[in-house]
């Protein structure tokens, strides 16, 4: 089989996509072309994020060859804009008909791209639209990297400063390809490791592997409950990796990396927004010196509880702050375009089932 099976393609029969190969693999796949031309092509596609047609310094024949032999992996199914143009969300169709989402968010001080690491997700968190519709497949390196390339092009002239793995999927369930994509985004696309955040629901072996990597990316853990009994119900993976194990692996990560850890907490009305929830969270967050990000839940089709109203979101934050925990309230972005994890795809599927080839 081809040289990029291990890290690049999503499965054996998948095509090799434009952003799957490493620089060396790219040169091997396009053998027969002069090295300096391949360097020009690589730089144009990755560093500048140019479209193939705009690489006018290359001979037309080479542009055509790249276009045919290394096709793009993402076809736009829908592009929606909200928050006065500050949030853009794409629903992409993959070569085999599966769908994923990418979101571009502009803030005053930064521009963030939220990428998917899998089509669907096997973690089955009850409140999450992606979790509700199940797992399709892992994304390839190229399918992850291309999300950043295309969002970055759409973002111009504003520069993309941050990448968060908070789209569809569990990045640590697709560790090798996610990590290869992180290295590519860092080295070839030029986004600093400290501006890349991987968010996990608590896959302990993934956190342990991350602790051994050289690149100092940020780790976010989606916590939502700080006691096992409640968390088991909301986040089924907690049965396999309960809070004590999760805490130990987070502590090992902190020892090894000396990076800040953050906890994500989607506030669900009457579910995890009680003062006892804040107290449990504060104790854990203090032990790990974790920063807490609070976001009111976006309601999803399969979980009809609403998000905590904003006045009580601030009360919850103040209670944490009063106990010595750093906590930030995140604005929900793109609510009217279903920008929460998996929601655009979920709402599309109600009217338009995914096309399969
Ligand atoms: N699987 C990874 C990354 C994808 S989810 C993880 O769990 O961290 C990205 C974030 O969106 C997580 O913090 C997740 O809990 C949150 N999320 C999922 N559904 C949501 C919803 N309906 N409202 C608010 N946040 C949600």
Tab-separated table of C-alpha atoms and ligand atoms in Angstrom:
chain	number	residue	atom	x	y	z
A	1	UNK	CA	0.000	0.000	0.000
A	2	UNK	CA	0.928	3.600	-0.322
A	3	UNK	CA	3.501	5.262	1.846
A	4	UNK	CA	1.019	7.391	3.710
A	5	UNK	CA	-1.308	4.737	5.078
A	6	UNK	CA	-0.090	5.083	8.619
A	7	UNK	CA	-0.668	8.746	9.200
A	8	UNK	CA	-2.579	10.141	6.304
A	9	UNK	CA	-5.559	8.406	4.843
A	10	UNK	CA	-8.740	7.647	6.687
A	11	UNK	CA	-8.886	4.034	5.445
A	12	UNK	CA	-7.253	1.717	2.877
A	13	UNK	CA	-9.390	2.580	-0.117
A	14	UNK	CA	-9.590	6.295	0.531
A	15	UNK	CA	-8.009	8.606	-2.037
A	16	UNK	CA	-4.832	10.449	-1.074
A	17	UNK	CA	-6.037	14.001	-0.499
A	18	UNK	CA	-4.143	17.219	-1.143
A	19	UNK	CA	-3.240	17.856	2.486
A	20	UNK	CA	-2.648	14.219	3.514
A	21	UNK	CA	1.047	13.832	2.580
A	22	UNK	CA	4.006	15.276	4.439
A	23	UNK	CA	6.386	17.434	2.436
A	24	UNK	CA	8.555	14.402	1.619
A	25	UNK	CA	5.572	12.260	0.682
A	26	UNK	CA	4.239	15.079	-1.490
A	27	UNK	CA	7.519	15.065	-3.427
A	28	UNK	CA	7.441	11.267	-3.823
A	29	UNK	CA	3.848	11.224	-5.000
A	30	UNK	CA	4.659	13.862	-7.629
A	31	UNK	CA	7.880	12.165	-8.733
A	32	UNK	CA	9.433	13.394	-11.954
A	33	UNK	CA	8.850	17.078	-11.157
A	34	UNK	CA	11.811	19.314	-10.318
A	35	UNK	CA	12.317	19.714	-6.584
A	36	UNK	CA	12.158	23.509	-6.662
A	37	UNK	CA	8.752	23.341	-8.349
A	38	UNK	CA	7.488	21.013	-5.655
A	39	UNK	CA	8.802	23.391	-3.015
A	40	UNK	CA	6.941	26.260	-4.685
A	41	UNK	CA	3.764	24.189	-4.812
A	42	UNK	CA	4.090	23.089	-1.176
A	43	UNK	CA	4.747	26.616	0.062
A	44	UNK	CA	1.896	28.069	-1.954
A	45	UNK	CA	-0.610	25.493	-0.767
A	46	UNK	CA	0.441	25.389	2.891
A	47	UNK	CA	2.144	28.586	3.984
A	48	UNK	CA	0.126	30.922	1.798
A	49	UNK	CA	-2.949	28.727	1.558
A	50	UNK	CA	-3.397	29.578	-2.117
A	51	UNK	CA	-5.883	27.862	-4.357
A	52	UNK	CA	-4.226	25.647	-6.940
A	53	UNK	CA	-5.385	27.926	-9.796
A	54	UNK	CA	-3.673	30.859	-8.149
A	55	UNK	CA	-0.265	29.186	-8.096
A	56	UNK	CA	0.555	30.946	-11.323
A	57	UNK	CA	4.288	30.581	-10.758
A	58	UNK	CA	3.802	26.868	-11.548
A	59	UNK	CA	3.417	25.418	-15.042
A	60	UNK	CA	-0.212	24.691	-15.869
A	61	UNK	CA	0.536	21.000	-16.363
A	62	UNK	CA	1.814	20.663	-12.801
A	63	UNK	CA	-1.195	22.481	-11.415
A	64	UNK	CA	-3.424	20.084	-13.321
A	65	UNK	CA	-1.467	17.088	-12.116
A	66	UNK	CA	-1.791	18.143	-8.478
A	67	UNK	CA	-5.476	18.840	-8.941
A	68	UNK	CA	-6.079	15.377	-10.409
A	69	UNK	CA	-3.737	13.248	-8.329
A	70	UNK	CA	-4.249	15.038	-5.014
A	71	UNK	CA	-7.877	16.161	-4.899
A	72	UNK	CA	-9.308	18.357	-2.191
A	73	UNK	CA	-11.177	16.493	0.539
A	74	UNK	CA	-13.901	18.969	1.463
A	75	UNK	CA	-16.860	20.077	-0.649
A	76	UNK	CA	-18.938	22.893	0.830
A	77	UNK	CA	-22.489	21.739	1.494
A	78	UNK	CA	-23.496	24.871	3.339
A	79	UNK	CA	-21.824	28.050	4.546
A	80	UNK	CA	-23.609	30.189	7.113
A	81	UNK	CA	-22.664	33.525	8.584
A	82	UNK	CA	-23.898	35.012	11.858
A	83	UNK	CA	-22.998	37.459	14.626
A	84	UNK	CA	-22.703	40.282	12.046
A	85	UNK	CA	-20.175	38.328	10.039
A	86	UNK	CA	-18.032	37.466	13.057
A	87	UNK	CA	-18.912	33.747	12.923
A	88	UNK	CA	-18.770	31.602	9.790
A	89	UNK	CA	-19.672	27.960	9.799
A	90	UNK	CA	-19.178	25.355	7.097
A	91	UNK	CA	-20.849	22.038	6.648
A	92	UNK	CA	-18.512	20.020	4.417
A	93	UNK	CA	-19.179	16.817	2.501
A	94	UNK	CA	-16.319	14.309	2.490
A	95	UNK	CA	-15.396	12.113	-0.479
A	96	UNK	CA	-17.522	9.252	0.875
A	97	UNK	CA	-20.582	11.353	1.660
A	98	UNK	CA	-20.033	11.850	5.387
A	99	UNK	CA	-20.358	15.375	6.725
A	100	UNK	CA	-18.313	17.468	9.133
A	101	UNK	CA	-18.342	21.033	10.399
A	102	UNK	CA	-15.785	23.811	10.825
A	103	UNK	CA	-16.376	27.173	12.502
A	104	UNK	CA	-14.411	30.422	12.114
A	105	UNK	CA	-14.846	32.911	14.956
A	106	UNK	CA	-13.503	36.470	15.034
A	107	UNK	CA	-13.017	38.160	18.401
A	108	UNK	CA	-11.508	41.542	19.234
A	109	UNK	CA	-8.151	40.060	20.136
A	110	UNK	CA	-7.999	36.822	18.151
A	111	UNK	CA	-9.462	34.734	15.345
A	112	UNK	CA	-10.136	31.082	16.095
A	113	UNK	CA	-10.880	28.109	13.884
A	114	UNK	CA	-12.775	25.243	15.507
A	115	UNK	CA	-12.006	21.993	13.667
A	116	UNK	CA	-13.475	18.491	13.611
A	117	UNK	CA	-11.296	15.433	14.170
A	118	UNK	CA	-13.857	12.748	13.303
A	119	UNK	CA	-17.052	12.464	11.270
A	120	UNK	CA	-19.494	11.815	14.078
A	121	UNK	CA	-18.346	10.670	17.497
A	122	UNK	CA	-18.539	7.456	19.490
A	123	UNK	CA	-18.468	9.106	22.921
A	124	UNK	CA	-22.271	9.501	23.073
A	125	UNK	CA	-22.430	12.449	25.494
A	126	UNK	CA	-26.170	12.870	25.864
A	127	UNK	CA	-26.366	16.669	25.400
A	128	UNK	CA	-24.109	16.815	22.322
A	129	UNK	CA	-25.613	16.788	18.834
A	130	UNK	CA	-22.631	14.900	17.394
A	131	UNK	CA	-22.788	12.318	20.169
A	132	UNK	CA	-26.469	11.807	19.535
A	133	UNK	CA	-25.961	10.802	15.904
A	134	UNK	CA	-23.110	8.306	16.428
A	135	UNK	CA	-19.734	7.624	14.846
A	136	UNK	CA	-19.037	7.576	11.100
A	137	UNK	CA	-15.239	7.468	10.786
A	138	UNK	CA	-11.927	9.076	11.669
A	139	UNK	CA	-10.778	12.038	9.611
A	140	UNK	CA	-7.484	11.795	7.775
A	141	UNK	CA	-4.651	14.249	8.437
A	142	UNK	CA	-5.510	16.037	5.208
A	143	UNK	CA	-9.171	16.374	6.100
A	144	UNK	CA	-8.212	18.062	9.368
A	145	UNK	CA	-5.524	20.319	7.868
A	146	UNK	CA	-7.740	21.349	4.946
A	147	UNK	CA	-10.358	22.719	7.371
A	148	UNK	CA	-7.734	25.153	8.670
A	149	UNK	CA	-6.432	26.058	5.203
A	150	UNK	CA	-9.891	26.854	3.897
A	151	UNK	CA	-11.104	28.718	6.970
A	152	UNK	CA	-7.903	30.732	6.949
A	153	UNK	CA	-8.442	31.709	3.331
A	154	UNK	CA	-11.976	32.850	4.155
A	155	UNK	CA	-10.680	34.781	7.155
A	156	UNK	CA	-8.286	36.991	5.178
A	157	UNK	CA	-7.254	39.734	5.679
A	158	UNK	CA	-7.755	38.843	9.327
A	159	UNK	CA	-5.132	36.351	10.417
A	160	UNK	CA	-6.177	33.108	12.091
A	161	UNK	CA	-4.383	33.076	15.444
A	162	UNK	CA	-5.892	30.093	17.285
A	163	UNK	CA	-6.988	26.542	16.526
A	164	UNK	CA	-9.282	24.569	18.818
A	165	UNK	CA	-10.151	20.892	18.381
A	166	UNK	CA	-13.701	21.442	19.591
A	167	UNK	CA	-15.655	20.560	16.472
A	168	UNK	CA	-17.043	17.119	15.805
A	169	UNK	CA	-15.356	14.071	17.248
A	170	UNK	CA	-13.054	13.074	20.061
A	171	UNK	CA	-9.499	14.010	19.021
A	172	UNK	CA	-7.853	11.433	21.295
A	173	UNK	CA	-9.952	8.640	19.786
A	174	UNK	CA	-8.128	9.546	16.527
A	175	UNK	CA	-4.820	10.359	18.197
A	176	UNK	CA	-2.254	9.633	15.474
A	177	UNK	CA	-3.961	11.595	12.721
A	178	UNK	CA	-4.923	14.427	15.061
A	179	UNK	CA	-1.354	14.734	16.251
A	180	UNK	CA	0.084	14.582	12.726
A	181	UNK	CA	-2.369	17.355	11.794
A	182	UNK	CA	-1.285	19.427	14.827
A	183	UNK	CA	2.349	19.141	13.713
A	184	UNK	CA	1.408	20.149	10.172
A	185	UNK	CA	-0.688	23.109	11.366
A	186	UNK	CA	2.218	24.205	13.542
A	187	UNK	CA	5.166	23.615	11.219
A	188	UNK	CA	3.715	24.101	7.748
A	189	UNK	CA	0.824	26.481	8.379
A	190	UNK	CA	2.809	28.443	10.959
A	191	UNK	CA	0.386	28.551	13.901
A	192	UNK	CA	2.163	28.506	17.275
A	193	UNK	CA	1.697	25.426	19.462
A	194	UNK	CA	0.620	27.639	22.355
A	195	UNK	CA	-2.274	28.798	20.185
A	196	UNK	CA	-3.522	25.260	19.523
A	197	UNK	CA	-5.933	23.633	22.003
A	198	UNK	CA	-6.981	20.004	22.050
A	199	UNK	CA	-10.255	19.346	23.837
A	200	UNK	CA	-11.023	15.874	25.170
A	201	UNK	CA	-13.923	14.381	27.048
A	202	UNK	CA	-11.348	12.586	29.204
A	203	UNK	CA	-9.566	9.897	27.198
A	204	UNK	CA	-6.864	9.173	29.783
A	205	UNK	CA	-4.393	7.355	27.473
A	206	UNK	CA	-4.580	10.358	25.113
A	207	UNK	CA	-3.752	12.804	27.917
A	208	UNK	CA	-0.819	10.579	28.895
A	209	UNK	CA	0.464	10.551	25.316
A	210	UNK	CA	0.066	14.307	25.024
A	211	UNK	CA	2.188	14.735	28.144
A	212	UNK	CA	5.070	13.081	26.266
A	213	UNK	CA	4.857	15.200	23.106
A	214	UNK	CA	7.331	17.994	22.521
A	215	UNK	CA	4.967	20.635	21.173
A	216	UNK	CA	3.445	22.667	24.030
A	217	UNK	CA	-0.205	22.707	22.919
A	218	UNK	CA	-3.019	23.458	25.384
A	219	UNK	CA	-5.260	20.829	26.905
A	220	UNK	CA	-8.953	21.334	27.645
A	221	UNK	CA	-11.012	18.694	29.413
A	222	UNK	CA	-14.793	18.697	28.970
A	223	UNK	CA	-15.858	18.022	32.535
A	224	UNK	CA	-19.534	19.077	32.982
A	225	UNK	CA	-19.789	17.250	36.325
A	226	UNK	CA	-17.223	16.769	39.081
A	227	UNK	CA	-18.767	13.690	40.709
A	228	UNK	CA	-18.778	10.221	39.146
A	229	UNK	CA	-22.408	9.376	39.713
A	230	UNK	CA	-23.733	12.328	37.702
A	231	UNK	CA	-20.913	12.380	35.186
A	232	UNK	CA	-21.461	8.697	34.345
A	233	UNK	CA	-24.947	9.590	33.125
A	234	UNK	CA	-23.989	12.591	31.032
A	235	UNK	CA	-20.604	11.382	29.739
A	236	UNK	CA	-20.581	7.587	29.304
A	237	UNK	CA	-16.775	7.488	28.964
A	238	UNK	CA	-16.577	8.399	32.643
A	239	UNK	CA	-17.447	4.789	33.510
A	240	UNK	CA	-14.218	3.706	31.826
A	241	UNK	CA	-12.064	6.599	33.020
A	242	UNK	CA	-13.621	7.853	36.258
A	243	UNK	CA	-12.693	11.202	37.794
A	244	UNK	CA	-9.916	9.869	40.018
A	245	UNK	CA	-8.107	8.410	36.975
A	246	UNK	CA	-8.777	11.538	34.965
A	247	UNK	CA	-7.436	13.748	37.731
A	248	UNK	CA	-4.275	11.657	38.053
A	249	UNK	CA	-3.568	11.861	34.330
A	250	UNK	CA	-4.208	15.631	34.335
A	251	UNK	CA	-1.770	15.963	37.259
A	252	UNK	CA	0.852	13.939	35.348
A	253	UNK	CA	0.289	16.194	32.331
A	254	UNK	CA	0.789	19.311	34.463
A	255	UNK	CA	3.965	17.883	35.982
A	256	UNK	CA	5.375	17.034	32.581
A	257	UNK	CA	4.347	20.142	30.629
A	258	UNK	CA	3.849	22.971	33.056
A	259	UNK	CA	1.018	24.209	30.830
A	260	UNK	CA	-2.317	25.537	31.942
A	261	UNK	CA	-5.178	23.080	32.000
A	262	UNK	CA	-8.732	24.189	31.358
A	263	UNK	CA	-12.072	22.606	32.135
A	264	UNK	CA	-15.065	23.079	29.852
A	265	UNK	CA	-18.428	23.133	31.606
A	266	UNK	CA	-21.655	23.429	29.580
A	267	UNK	CA	-24.181	24.815	32.062
A	268	UNK	CA	-27.452	22.902	31.821
A	269	UNK	CA	-30.504	24.389	33.494
A	270	UNK	CA	-31.272	22.569	36.738
A	271	UNK	CA	-28.780	19.769	35.929
A	272	UNK	CA	-25.199	20.853	36.645
A	273	UNK	CA	-25.667	24.473	37.711
A	274	UNK	CA	-26.480	23.973	41.409
A	275	UNK	CA	-24.270	25.461	44.099
A	276	UNK	CA	-23.175	21.928	45.045
A	277	UNK	CA	-21.963	21.458	41.435
A	278	UNK	CA	-19.933	24.654	41.678
A	279	UNK	CA	-18.451	23.506	44.988
A	280	UNK	CA	-17.401	20.094	43.599
A	281	UNK	CA	-15.925	21.751	40.525
A	282	UNK	CA	-14.054	24.339	42.591
A	283	UNK	CA	-12.360	21.668	44.705
A	284	UNK	CA	-11.146	19.756	41.649
A	285	UNK	CA	-10.166	22.880	39.694
A	286	UNK	CA	-8.153	24.195	42.641
A	287	UNK	CA	-6.249	20.950	43.057
A	288	UNK	CA	-5.237	21.063	39.374
A	289	UNK	CA	-4.968	24.860	39.148
A	290	UNK	CA	-7.336	24.572	36.194
A	291	UNK	CA	-9.056	27.464	34.472
A	292	UNK	CA	-12.807	26.944	34.017
A	293	UNK	CA	-14.674	27.908	30.836
A	294	UNK	CA	-18.408	28.174	31.355
A	295	UNK	CA	-20.795	28.071	28.418
A	296	UNK	CA	-24.575	27.860	28.614
A	297	UNK	CA	-25.740	24.679	26.898
A	298	UNK	CA	-26.996	24.993	23.345
A	299	UNK	CA	-30.175	22.935	23.177
A	300	UNK	CA	-29.936	20.008	20.737
A	301	UNK	CA	-32.664	17.893	19.114
A	302	UNK	CA	-32.007	14.847	21.284
A	303	UNK	CA	-31.671	16.617	24.643
A	304	UNK	CA	-34.387	19.101	25.271
A	305	UNK	CA	-33.094	20.755	28.433
A	306	UNK	CA	-32.136	24.402	27.966
A	307	UNK	CA	-28.989	26.214	28.902
A	308	UNK	CA	-28.728	27.970	32.259
A	309	UNK	CA	-30.068	31.555	31.978
A	310	UNK	CA	-27.295	34.158	31.937
A	311	UNK	CA	-27.986	35.646	35.378
A	312	UNK	CA	-27.416	32.229	36.955
A	313	UNK	CA	-24.388	31.586	34.707
A	314	UNK	CA	-22.794	34.663	36.305
A	315	UNK	CA	-23.841	33.525	39.771
A	316	UNK	CA	-22.178	30.160	39.135
A	317	UNK	CA	-19.044	31.936	37.963
A	318	UNK	CA	-19.014	34.208	41.003
A	319	UNK	CA	-19.309	31.231	43.319
A	320	UNK	CA	-16.268	29.651	41.627
A	321	UNK	CA	-14.337	32.896	41.753
A	322	UNK	CA	-15.217	33.263	45.429
A	323	UNK	CA	-13.589	29.884	46.010
A	324	UNK	CA	-10.382	30.972	44.315
A	325	UNK	CA	-10.976	29.501	40.853
A	326	UNK	CA	-10.379	31.381	37.600
A	327	UNK	CA	-13.526	31.116	35.534
A	328	UNK	CA	-14.572	32.738	32.262
A	329	UNK	CA	-18.029	32.887	30.746
A	330	UNK	CA	-17.875	32.088	27.047
A	331	UNK	CA	-20.274	33.779	24.712
A	332	UNK	CA	-22.212	31.278	22.656
A	333	UNK	CA	-21.389	31.874	19.042
A	334	UNK	CA	-23.547	31.251	16.041
A	335	UNK	CA	-26.596	30.042	17.941
A	336	UNK	CA	-28.861	31.066	15.090
A	337	UNK	CA	-26.779	29.067	12.609
A	338	UNK	CA	-26.665	25.961	14.808
A	339	UNK	CA	-22.964	26.428	15.397
A	340	UNK	CA	-22.750	24.241	18.494
A	341	UNK	CA	-20.956	20.985	18.026
A	342	UNK	CA	-22.705	18.871	15.367
A	343	UNK	CA	-25.837	20.956	15.272
A	344	UNK	CA	-25.706	22.173	11.708
A	345	UNK	CA	-25.379	18.634	10.435
A	346	UNK	CA	-28.108	17.428	12.781
A	347	UNK	CA	-30.581	20.063	11.666
A	348	UNK	CA	-29.751	19.424	8.002
A	349	UNK	CA	-30.364	15.731	8.410
A	350	UNK	CA	-33.903	16.392	9.557
A	351	UNK	CA	-34.719	17.704	6.094
A	352	UNK	CA	-31.979	16.262	3.929
A	353	UNK	CA	-30.451	12.873	4.801
A	354	UNK	CA	-26.698	12.578	4.028
A	355	UNK	CA	-25.847	11.524	0.527
A	356	UNK	CA	-23.790	8.370	0.281
A	357	UNK	CA	-21.863	7.179	-2.707
B	1	LIG	N1	-14.844	15.454	22.128
B	1	LIG	C1	-14.133	16.619	22.530
B	1	LIG	C2	-14.174	17.763	21.540
B	1	LIG	C3	-15.483	18.064	20.843
B	1	LIG	S1	-16.794	18.785	21.785
B	1	LIG	C4	-14.620	17.083	23.882
B	1	LIG	O1	-15.584	16.521	24.388
B	1	LIG	O2	-14.027	17.960	24.462
B	1	LIG	C5	-16.270	20.424	22.090
B	1	LIG	C6	-16.937	21.065	23.290
B	1	LIG	O3	-18.331	21.366	23.012
B	1	LIG	C7	-16.935	20.177	24.511
B	1	LIG	O4	-16.566	20.912	25.636
B	1	LIG	C8	-18.387	19.741	24.581
B	1	LIG	O5	-18.736	19.309	25.847
B	1	LIG	C9	-19.106	20.984	24.114
B	1	LIG	N2	-20.497	20.765	23.722
B	1	LIG	C10	-21.020	19.719	23.076
B	1	LIG	N3	-22.345	19.876	22.890
B	1	LIG	C11	-22.667	21.064	23.425
B	1	LIG	C12	-23.890	21.785	23.563
B	1	LIG	N4	-25.029	21.298	23.093
B	1	LIG	N5	-23.851	22.987	24.181
B	1	LIG	C13	-22.685	23.489	24.650
B	1	LIG	N6	-21.503	22.858	24.556
B	1	LIG	C14	-21.488	21.650	23.964
